Tab-separated table of C-alpha atoms in Angstrom:
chain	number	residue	atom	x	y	z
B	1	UNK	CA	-37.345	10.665	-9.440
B	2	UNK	CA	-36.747	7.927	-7.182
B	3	UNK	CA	-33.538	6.565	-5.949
B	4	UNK	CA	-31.439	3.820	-7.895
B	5	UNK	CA	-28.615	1.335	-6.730
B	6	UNK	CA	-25.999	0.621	-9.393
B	7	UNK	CA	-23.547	-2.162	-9.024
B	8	UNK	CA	-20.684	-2.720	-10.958
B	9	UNK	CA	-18.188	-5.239	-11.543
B	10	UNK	CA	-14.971	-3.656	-13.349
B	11	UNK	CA	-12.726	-5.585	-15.138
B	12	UNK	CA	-9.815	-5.115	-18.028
B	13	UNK	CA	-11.974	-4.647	-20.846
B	14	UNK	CA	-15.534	-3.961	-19.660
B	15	UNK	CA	-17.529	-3.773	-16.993
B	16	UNK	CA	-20.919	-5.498	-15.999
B	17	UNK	CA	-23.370	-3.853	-14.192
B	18	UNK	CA	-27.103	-4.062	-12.299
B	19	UNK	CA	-29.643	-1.426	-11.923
B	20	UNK	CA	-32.048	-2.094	-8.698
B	21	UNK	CA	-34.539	0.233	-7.824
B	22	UNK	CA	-35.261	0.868	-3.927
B	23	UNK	CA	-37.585	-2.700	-3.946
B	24	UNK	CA	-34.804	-5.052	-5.364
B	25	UNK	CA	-36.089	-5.152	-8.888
B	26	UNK	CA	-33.649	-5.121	-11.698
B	27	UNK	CA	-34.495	-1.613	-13.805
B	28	UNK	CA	-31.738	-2.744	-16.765
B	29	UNK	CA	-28.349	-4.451	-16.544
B	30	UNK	CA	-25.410	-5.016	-19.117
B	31	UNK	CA	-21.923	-4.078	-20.090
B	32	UNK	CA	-20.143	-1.303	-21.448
B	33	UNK	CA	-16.225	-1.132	-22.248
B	34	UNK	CA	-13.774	0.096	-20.011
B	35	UNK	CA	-12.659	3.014	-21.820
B	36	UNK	CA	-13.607	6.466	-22.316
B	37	UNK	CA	-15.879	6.470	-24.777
B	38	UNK	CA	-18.397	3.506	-23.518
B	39	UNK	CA	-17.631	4.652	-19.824
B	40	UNK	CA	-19.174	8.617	-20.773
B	41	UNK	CA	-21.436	7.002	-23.038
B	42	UNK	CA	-22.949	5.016	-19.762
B	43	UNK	CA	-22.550	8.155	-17.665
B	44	UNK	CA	-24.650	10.007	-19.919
B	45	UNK	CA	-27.583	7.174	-19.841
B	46	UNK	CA	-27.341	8.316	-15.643
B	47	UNK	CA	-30.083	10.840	-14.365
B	48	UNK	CA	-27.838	11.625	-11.127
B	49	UNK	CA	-30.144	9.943	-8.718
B	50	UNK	CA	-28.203	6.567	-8.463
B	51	UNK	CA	-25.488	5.084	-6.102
B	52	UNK	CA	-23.142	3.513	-7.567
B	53	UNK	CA	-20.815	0.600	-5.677
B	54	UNK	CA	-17.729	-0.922	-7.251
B	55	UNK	CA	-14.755	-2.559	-5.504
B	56	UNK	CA	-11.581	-1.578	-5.450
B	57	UNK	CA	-9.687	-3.320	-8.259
B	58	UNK	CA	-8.016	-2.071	-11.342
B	59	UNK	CA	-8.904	1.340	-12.450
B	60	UNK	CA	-11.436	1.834	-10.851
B	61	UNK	CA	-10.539	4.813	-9.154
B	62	UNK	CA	-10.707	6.815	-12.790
B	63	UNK	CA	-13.797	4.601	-13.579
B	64	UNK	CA	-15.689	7.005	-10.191
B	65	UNK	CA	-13.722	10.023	-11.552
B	66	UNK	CA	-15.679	9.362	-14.661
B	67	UNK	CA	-18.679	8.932	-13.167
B	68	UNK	CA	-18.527	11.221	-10.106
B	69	UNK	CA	-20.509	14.165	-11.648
B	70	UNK	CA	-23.184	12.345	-12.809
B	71	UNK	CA	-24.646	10.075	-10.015
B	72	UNK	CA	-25.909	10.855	-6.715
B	73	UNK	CA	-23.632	9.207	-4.430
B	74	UNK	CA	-20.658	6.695	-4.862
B	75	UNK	CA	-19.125	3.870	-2.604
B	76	UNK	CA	-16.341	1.369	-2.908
B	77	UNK	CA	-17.325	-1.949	-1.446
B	78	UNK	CA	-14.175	-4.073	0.704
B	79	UNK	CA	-13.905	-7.173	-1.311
B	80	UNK	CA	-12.950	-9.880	1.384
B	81	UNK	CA	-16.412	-8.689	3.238
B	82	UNK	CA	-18.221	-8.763	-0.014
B	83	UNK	CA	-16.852	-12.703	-0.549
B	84	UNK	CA	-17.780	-13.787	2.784
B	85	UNK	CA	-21.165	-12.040	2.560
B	86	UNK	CA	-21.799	-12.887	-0.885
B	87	UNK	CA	-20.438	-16.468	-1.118
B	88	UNK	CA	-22.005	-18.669	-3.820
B	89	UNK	CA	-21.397	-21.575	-5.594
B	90	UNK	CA	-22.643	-19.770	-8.715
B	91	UNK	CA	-20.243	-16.709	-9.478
B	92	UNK	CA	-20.315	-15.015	-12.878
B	93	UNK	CA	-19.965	-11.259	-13.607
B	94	UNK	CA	-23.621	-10.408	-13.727
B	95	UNK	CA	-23.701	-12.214	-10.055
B	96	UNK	CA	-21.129	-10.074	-8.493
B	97	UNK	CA	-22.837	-6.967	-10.075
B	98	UNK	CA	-26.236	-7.537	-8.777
B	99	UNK	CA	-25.156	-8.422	-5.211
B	100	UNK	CA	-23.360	-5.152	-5.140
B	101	UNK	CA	-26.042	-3.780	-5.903
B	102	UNK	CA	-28.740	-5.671	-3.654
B	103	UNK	CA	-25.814	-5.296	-1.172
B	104	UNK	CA	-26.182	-1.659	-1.271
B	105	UNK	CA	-29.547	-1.077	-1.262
B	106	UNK	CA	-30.038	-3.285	2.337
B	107	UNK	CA	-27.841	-1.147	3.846
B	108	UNK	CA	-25.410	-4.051	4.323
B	109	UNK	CA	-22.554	-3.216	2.140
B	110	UNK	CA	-19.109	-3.336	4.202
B	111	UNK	CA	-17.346	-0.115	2.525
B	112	UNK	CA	-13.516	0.827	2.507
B	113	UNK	CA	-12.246	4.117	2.603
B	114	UNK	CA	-11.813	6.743	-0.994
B	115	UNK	CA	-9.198	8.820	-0.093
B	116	UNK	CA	-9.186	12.275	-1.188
B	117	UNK	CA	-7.816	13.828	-4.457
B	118	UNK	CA	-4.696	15.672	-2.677
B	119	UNK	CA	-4.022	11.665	-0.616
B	120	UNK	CA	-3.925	10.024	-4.112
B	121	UNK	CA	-2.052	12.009	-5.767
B	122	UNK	CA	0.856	12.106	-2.517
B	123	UNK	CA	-0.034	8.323	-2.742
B	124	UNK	CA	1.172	8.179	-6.500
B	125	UNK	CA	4.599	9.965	-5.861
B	126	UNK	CA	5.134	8.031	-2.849
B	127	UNK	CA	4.668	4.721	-4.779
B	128	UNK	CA	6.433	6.063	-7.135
B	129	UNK	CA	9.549	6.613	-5.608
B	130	UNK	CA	9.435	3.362	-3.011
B	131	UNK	CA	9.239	1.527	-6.803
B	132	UNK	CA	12.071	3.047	-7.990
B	133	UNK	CA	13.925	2.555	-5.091
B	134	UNK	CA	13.241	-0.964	-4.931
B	135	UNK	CA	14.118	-1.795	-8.717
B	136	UNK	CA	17.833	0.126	-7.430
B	137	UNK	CA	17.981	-2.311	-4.532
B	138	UNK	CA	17.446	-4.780	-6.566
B	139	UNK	CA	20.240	-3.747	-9.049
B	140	UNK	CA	22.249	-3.643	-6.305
B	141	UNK	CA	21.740	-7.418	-4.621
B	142	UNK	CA	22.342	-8.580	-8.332
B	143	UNK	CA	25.766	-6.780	-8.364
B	144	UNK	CA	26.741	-8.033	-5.143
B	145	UNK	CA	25.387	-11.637	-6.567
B	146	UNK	CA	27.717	-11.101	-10.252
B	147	UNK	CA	30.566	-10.577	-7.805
B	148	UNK	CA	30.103	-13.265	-5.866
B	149	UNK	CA	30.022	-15.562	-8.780
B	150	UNK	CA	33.912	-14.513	-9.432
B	151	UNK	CA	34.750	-15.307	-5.602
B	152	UNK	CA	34.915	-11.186	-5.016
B	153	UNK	CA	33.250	-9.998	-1.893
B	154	UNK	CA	33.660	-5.769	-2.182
B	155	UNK	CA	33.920	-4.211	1.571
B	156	UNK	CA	32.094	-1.337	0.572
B	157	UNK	CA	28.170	-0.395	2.229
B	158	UNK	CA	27.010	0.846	-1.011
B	159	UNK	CA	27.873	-0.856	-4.722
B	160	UNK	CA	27.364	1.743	-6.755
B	161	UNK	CA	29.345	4.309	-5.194
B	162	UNK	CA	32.312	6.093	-7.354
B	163	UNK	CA	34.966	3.927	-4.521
B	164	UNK	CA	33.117	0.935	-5.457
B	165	UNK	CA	33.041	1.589	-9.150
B	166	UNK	CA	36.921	2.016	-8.969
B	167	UNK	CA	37.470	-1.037	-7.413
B	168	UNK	CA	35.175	-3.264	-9.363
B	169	UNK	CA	36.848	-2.033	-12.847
B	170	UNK	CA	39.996	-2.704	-11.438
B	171	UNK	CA	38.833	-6.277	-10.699
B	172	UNK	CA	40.289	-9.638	-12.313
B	173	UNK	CA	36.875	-10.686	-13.202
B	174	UNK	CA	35.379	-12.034	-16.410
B	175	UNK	CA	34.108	-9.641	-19.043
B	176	UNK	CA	30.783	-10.695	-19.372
B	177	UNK	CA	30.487	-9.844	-15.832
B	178	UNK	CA	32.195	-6.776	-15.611
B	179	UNK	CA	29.903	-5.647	-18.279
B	180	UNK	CA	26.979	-6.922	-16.740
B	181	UNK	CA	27.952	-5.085	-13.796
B	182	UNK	CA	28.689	-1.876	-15.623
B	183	UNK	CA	25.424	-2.070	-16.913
B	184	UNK	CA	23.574	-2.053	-14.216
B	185	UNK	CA	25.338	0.500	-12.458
B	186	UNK	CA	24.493	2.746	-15.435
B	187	UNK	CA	20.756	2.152	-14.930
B	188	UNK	CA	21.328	2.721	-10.931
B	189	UNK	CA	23.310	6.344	-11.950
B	190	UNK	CA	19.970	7.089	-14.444
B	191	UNK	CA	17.702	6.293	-11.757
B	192	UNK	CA	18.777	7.814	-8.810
B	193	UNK	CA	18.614	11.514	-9.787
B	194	UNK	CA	15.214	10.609	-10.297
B	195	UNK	CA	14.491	9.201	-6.770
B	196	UNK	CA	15.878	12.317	-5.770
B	197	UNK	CA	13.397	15.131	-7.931
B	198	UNK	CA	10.804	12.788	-6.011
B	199	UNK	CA	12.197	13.450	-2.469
B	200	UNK	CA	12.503	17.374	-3.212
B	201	UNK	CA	8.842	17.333	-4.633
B	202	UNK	CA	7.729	15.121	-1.448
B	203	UNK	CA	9.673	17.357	0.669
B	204	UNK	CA	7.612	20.626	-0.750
B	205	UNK	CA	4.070	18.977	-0.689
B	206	UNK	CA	4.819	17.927	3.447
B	207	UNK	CA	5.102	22.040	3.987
B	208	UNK	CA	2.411	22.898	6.527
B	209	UNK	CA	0.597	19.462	7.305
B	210	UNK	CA	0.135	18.699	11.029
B	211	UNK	CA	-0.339	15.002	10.762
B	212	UNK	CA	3.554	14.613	8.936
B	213	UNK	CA	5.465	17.207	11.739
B	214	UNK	CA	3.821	15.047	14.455
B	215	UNK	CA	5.031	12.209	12.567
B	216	UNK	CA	8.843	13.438	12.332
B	217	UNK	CA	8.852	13.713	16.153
B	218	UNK	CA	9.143	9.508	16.073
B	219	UNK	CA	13.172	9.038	16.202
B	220	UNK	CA	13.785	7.104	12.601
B	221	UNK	CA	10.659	8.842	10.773
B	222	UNK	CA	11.846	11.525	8.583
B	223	UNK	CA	10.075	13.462	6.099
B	224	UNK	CA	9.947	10.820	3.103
B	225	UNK	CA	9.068	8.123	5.856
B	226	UNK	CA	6.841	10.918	7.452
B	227	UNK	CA	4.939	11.727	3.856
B	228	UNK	CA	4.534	7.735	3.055
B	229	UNK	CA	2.882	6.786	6.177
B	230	UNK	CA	0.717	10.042	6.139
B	231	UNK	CA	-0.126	9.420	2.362
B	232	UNK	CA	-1.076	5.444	2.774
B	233	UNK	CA	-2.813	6.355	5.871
B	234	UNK	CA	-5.376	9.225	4.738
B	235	UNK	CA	-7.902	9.797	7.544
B	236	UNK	CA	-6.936	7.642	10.655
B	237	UNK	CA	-10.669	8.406	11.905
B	238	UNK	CA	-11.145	5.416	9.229
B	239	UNK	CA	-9.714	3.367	11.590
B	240	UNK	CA	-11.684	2.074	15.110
B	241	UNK	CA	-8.460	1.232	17.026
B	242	UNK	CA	-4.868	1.093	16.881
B	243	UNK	CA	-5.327	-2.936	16.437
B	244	UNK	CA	-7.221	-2.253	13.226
B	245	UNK	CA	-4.540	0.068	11.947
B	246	UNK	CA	-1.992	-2.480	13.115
B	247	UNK	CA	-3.789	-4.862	10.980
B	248	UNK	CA	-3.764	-2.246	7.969
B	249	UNK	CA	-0.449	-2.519	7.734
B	250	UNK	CA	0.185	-6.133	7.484
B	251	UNK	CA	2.676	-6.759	10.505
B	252	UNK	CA	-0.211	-8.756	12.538
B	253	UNK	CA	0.441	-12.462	12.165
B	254	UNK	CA	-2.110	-14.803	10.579
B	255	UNK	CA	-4.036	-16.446	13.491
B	256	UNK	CA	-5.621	-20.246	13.183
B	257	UNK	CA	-7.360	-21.411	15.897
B	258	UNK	CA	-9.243	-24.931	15.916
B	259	UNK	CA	-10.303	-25.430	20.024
B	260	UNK	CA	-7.788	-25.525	22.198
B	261	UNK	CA	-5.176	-24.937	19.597
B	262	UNK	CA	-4.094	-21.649	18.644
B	263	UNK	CA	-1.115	-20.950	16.215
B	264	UNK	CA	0.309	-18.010	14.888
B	265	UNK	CA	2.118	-17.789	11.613
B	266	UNK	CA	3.826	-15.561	9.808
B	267	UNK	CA	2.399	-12.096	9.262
B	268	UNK	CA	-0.393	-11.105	6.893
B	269	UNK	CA	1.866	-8.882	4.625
B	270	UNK	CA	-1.746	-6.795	3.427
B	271	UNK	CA	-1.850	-3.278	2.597
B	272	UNK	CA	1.019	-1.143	1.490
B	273	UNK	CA	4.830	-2.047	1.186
B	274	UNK	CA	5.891	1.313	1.541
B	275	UNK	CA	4.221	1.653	4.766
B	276	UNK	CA	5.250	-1.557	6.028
B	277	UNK	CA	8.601	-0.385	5.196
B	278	UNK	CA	8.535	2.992	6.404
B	279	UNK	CA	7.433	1.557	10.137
B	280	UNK	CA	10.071	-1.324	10.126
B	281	UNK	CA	12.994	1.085	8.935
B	282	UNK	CA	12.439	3.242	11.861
B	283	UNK	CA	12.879	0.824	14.608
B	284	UNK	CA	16.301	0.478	15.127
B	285	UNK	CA	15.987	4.462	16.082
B	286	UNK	CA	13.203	3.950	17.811
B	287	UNK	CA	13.874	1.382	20.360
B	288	UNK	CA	16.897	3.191	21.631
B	289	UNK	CA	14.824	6.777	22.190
B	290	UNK	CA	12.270	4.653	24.015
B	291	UNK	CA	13.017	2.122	26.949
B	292	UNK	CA	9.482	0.077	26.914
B	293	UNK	CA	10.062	-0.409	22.609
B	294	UNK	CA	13.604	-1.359	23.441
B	295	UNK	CA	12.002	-4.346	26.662
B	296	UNK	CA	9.951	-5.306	23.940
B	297	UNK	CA	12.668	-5.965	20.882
B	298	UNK	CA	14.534	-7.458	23.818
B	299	UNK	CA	11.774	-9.604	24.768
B	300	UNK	CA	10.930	-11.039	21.389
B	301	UNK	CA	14.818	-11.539	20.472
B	302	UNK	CA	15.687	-13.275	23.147
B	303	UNK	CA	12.643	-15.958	22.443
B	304	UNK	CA	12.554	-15.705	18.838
B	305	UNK	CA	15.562	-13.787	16.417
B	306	UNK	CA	15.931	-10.316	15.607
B	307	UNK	CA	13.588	-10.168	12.437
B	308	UNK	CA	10.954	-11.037	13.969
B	309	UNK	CA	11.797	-8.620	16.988
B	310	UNK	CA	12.064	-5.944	14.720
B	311	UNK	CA	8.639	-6.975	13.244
B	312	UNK	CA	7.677	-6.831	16.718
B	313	UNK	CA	8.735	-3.256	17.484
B	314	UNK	CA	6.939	-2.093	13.956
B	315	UNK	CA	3.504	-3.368	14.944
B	316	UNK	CA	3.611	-1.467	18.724
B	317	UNK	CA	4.899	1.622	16.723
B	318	UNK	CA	1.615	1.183	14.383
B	319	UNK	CA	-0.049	1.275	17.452
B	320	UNK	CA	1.272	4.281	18.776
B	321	UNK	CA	0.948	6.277	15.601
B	322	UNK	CA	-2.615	6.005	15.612
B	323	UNK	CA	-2.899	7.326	18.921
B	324	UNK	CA	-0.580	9.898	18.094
B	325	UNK	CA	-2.245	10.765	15.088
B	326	UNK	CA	-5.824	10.440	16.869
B	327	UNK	CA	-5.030	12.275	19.675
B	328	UNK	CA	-3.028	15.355	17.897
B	329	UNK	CA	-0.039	14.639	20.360
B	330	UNK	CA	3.635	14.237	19.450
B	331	UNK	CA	5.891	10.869	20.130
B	332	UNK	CA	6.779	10.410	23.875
B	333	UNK	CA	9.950	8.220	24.154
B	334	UNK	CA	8.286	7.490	28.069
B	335	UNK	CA	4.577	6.697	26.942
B	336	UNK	CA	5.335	4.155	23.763
């Protein structure tokens, strides 16, 4: 039986698809719900000769799962590439679908990475937890905010601490604050243990894996930083440089150029918080293990402010972790 290209664009509630055969003509198209039933109901219409291409949006991760044992091959397409290839002023559901499709079958489809089964589910607990510890800094900010509304500024480094909960119910404060306050602090002390089981099971799942013991060798990086980068990052091979990974992580700067002019704004911010997060945490560590990182926060600092030095220091370290991780060699304070 000869070979198929499938294209389908996933949405909410359904999904539209395209069926090309190797000459470009359309063998059947339609729609079938995003659920379950409809989605095994389509697998089963599938003789396993077809490759299928979706991008990566919504659940479309489970929609593959799905559909994995039942198709010949499967791809995910890199949407950006797709628009710029694909760009029309006629854009429906059933367009998208077929020039996935048609996409495919010329060879010209610009594909991003699937990670593995083991890298999703690290990438789940790791998202996990960096959510749950941003809804507790948020909590926090708010209490500092609540307090500042009554003209109270609490010299402690961490709000919900039993010193700080002492003090702040021994505050002359008003009492829809203090409850407010209370509140939140209950949700932080409900959290938290939670944050924790995640660290331990993070902790257990890092056991044995080269790429995260070369990562703890970077001064800052320990093993929850060391899991998050390794989870977002999968296979660095995916990468053809450190400037692409650099530019994985968000912490280039947008660049617009018009002739002579070229000006660089802030940074791109694309990809994953948590990784973002995990590289800029670990600079203040970083820059005082190595003397070339430390020039360069310097550098930028003295030009620009600190923020942007630390940004700076994030996007070299990016940079040296994919050599690091390409090269199988552990950080050297006197080669970054």
């Amino acid at each position: 039986m000869s070979r198929s290209y499938v294209g389908i664009d996933v949405h909410k509630k359904r999904c539209v698809y395209h069926e090309l055969d190797t000459r470009g003509n359309v063998i059947r198209r339609g729609r079938f719900g995003n659920n379950l039933a409809e989605v095994s109901e389509f697998g089963s219409s599938l003789t396993g000769q077809e490759a299928i291409v979706v991008e990566p949006v919504l659940n479309y991760l489970w929609l593959l799962d799905q559909l994995a044992g039942q198709v010949g091959s499967i791809y995910v397409a890199t949407p950006h590439k797709v628009r710029v290839i694909a760009e029309a002023k006629c854009k429906t559901d059933r367009y998208d679908s077929r020039i996935l499709a048609e996409l495919l079958r010329t060879n010209f489809l610009p594909e991003s990475y699937i990670a593995s089964g083991a890298i999703r589910e690290l990438r789940l607990l790791v998202r996990r937890r960096y959510w749950l510890v941003q809804m507790v800094v948020r909590m926090k900010n708010r209490i500092r905010y609540l307090l500042f509304l009554e003209g109270v500024d609490l010299k402690v480094a961490d709000v919900s601490s039993e010193k700080a909960i002492r003090e702040i119910k021994r505050l002359y404060i008003s009492d829809w604050i203090r409850g407010t306050i209370l509140e939140l602090l209950g949700i932080i002390g409900e959290i938290s243990p939670r944050i924790r089981e995640l660290e331990r099971e993070l902790e257990g799942r890092s056991q044995g894996i080269k790429e995260i013991e070369l990562l703890r060798t970077i001064p800052g990086i320990g093993v929850i930083w060391a899991v998050t980068i390794y989870a977002e990052i999968g296979d660095i091979n995916r990468f053809r440089s450190g400037k692409a990974f650099a530019s994985y992580t968000g912490l280039v700067p947008i660049v617009r150029s018009s002739g002579e002019s070229i000006h660089l704004g802030d940074i791109t911010r694309t990809g994953s918080r948590a990784l973002r997060s995990a590289l800029v945490e670990a600079t203040p560590m970083v820059i005082k293990r190595s003397p070339s990182l430390r020039r360069l926060y310097a550098r930028v600092n003295y030009r620009s402010n600190w923020q942007k030095a630390k940004v700076a220091v994030a996007r070299k370290l990016a940079m040296i972790i994919y050599a690091m991780l390409k090269n199988q060699t552990p950080f050297m304070a006197e080669m970054a």
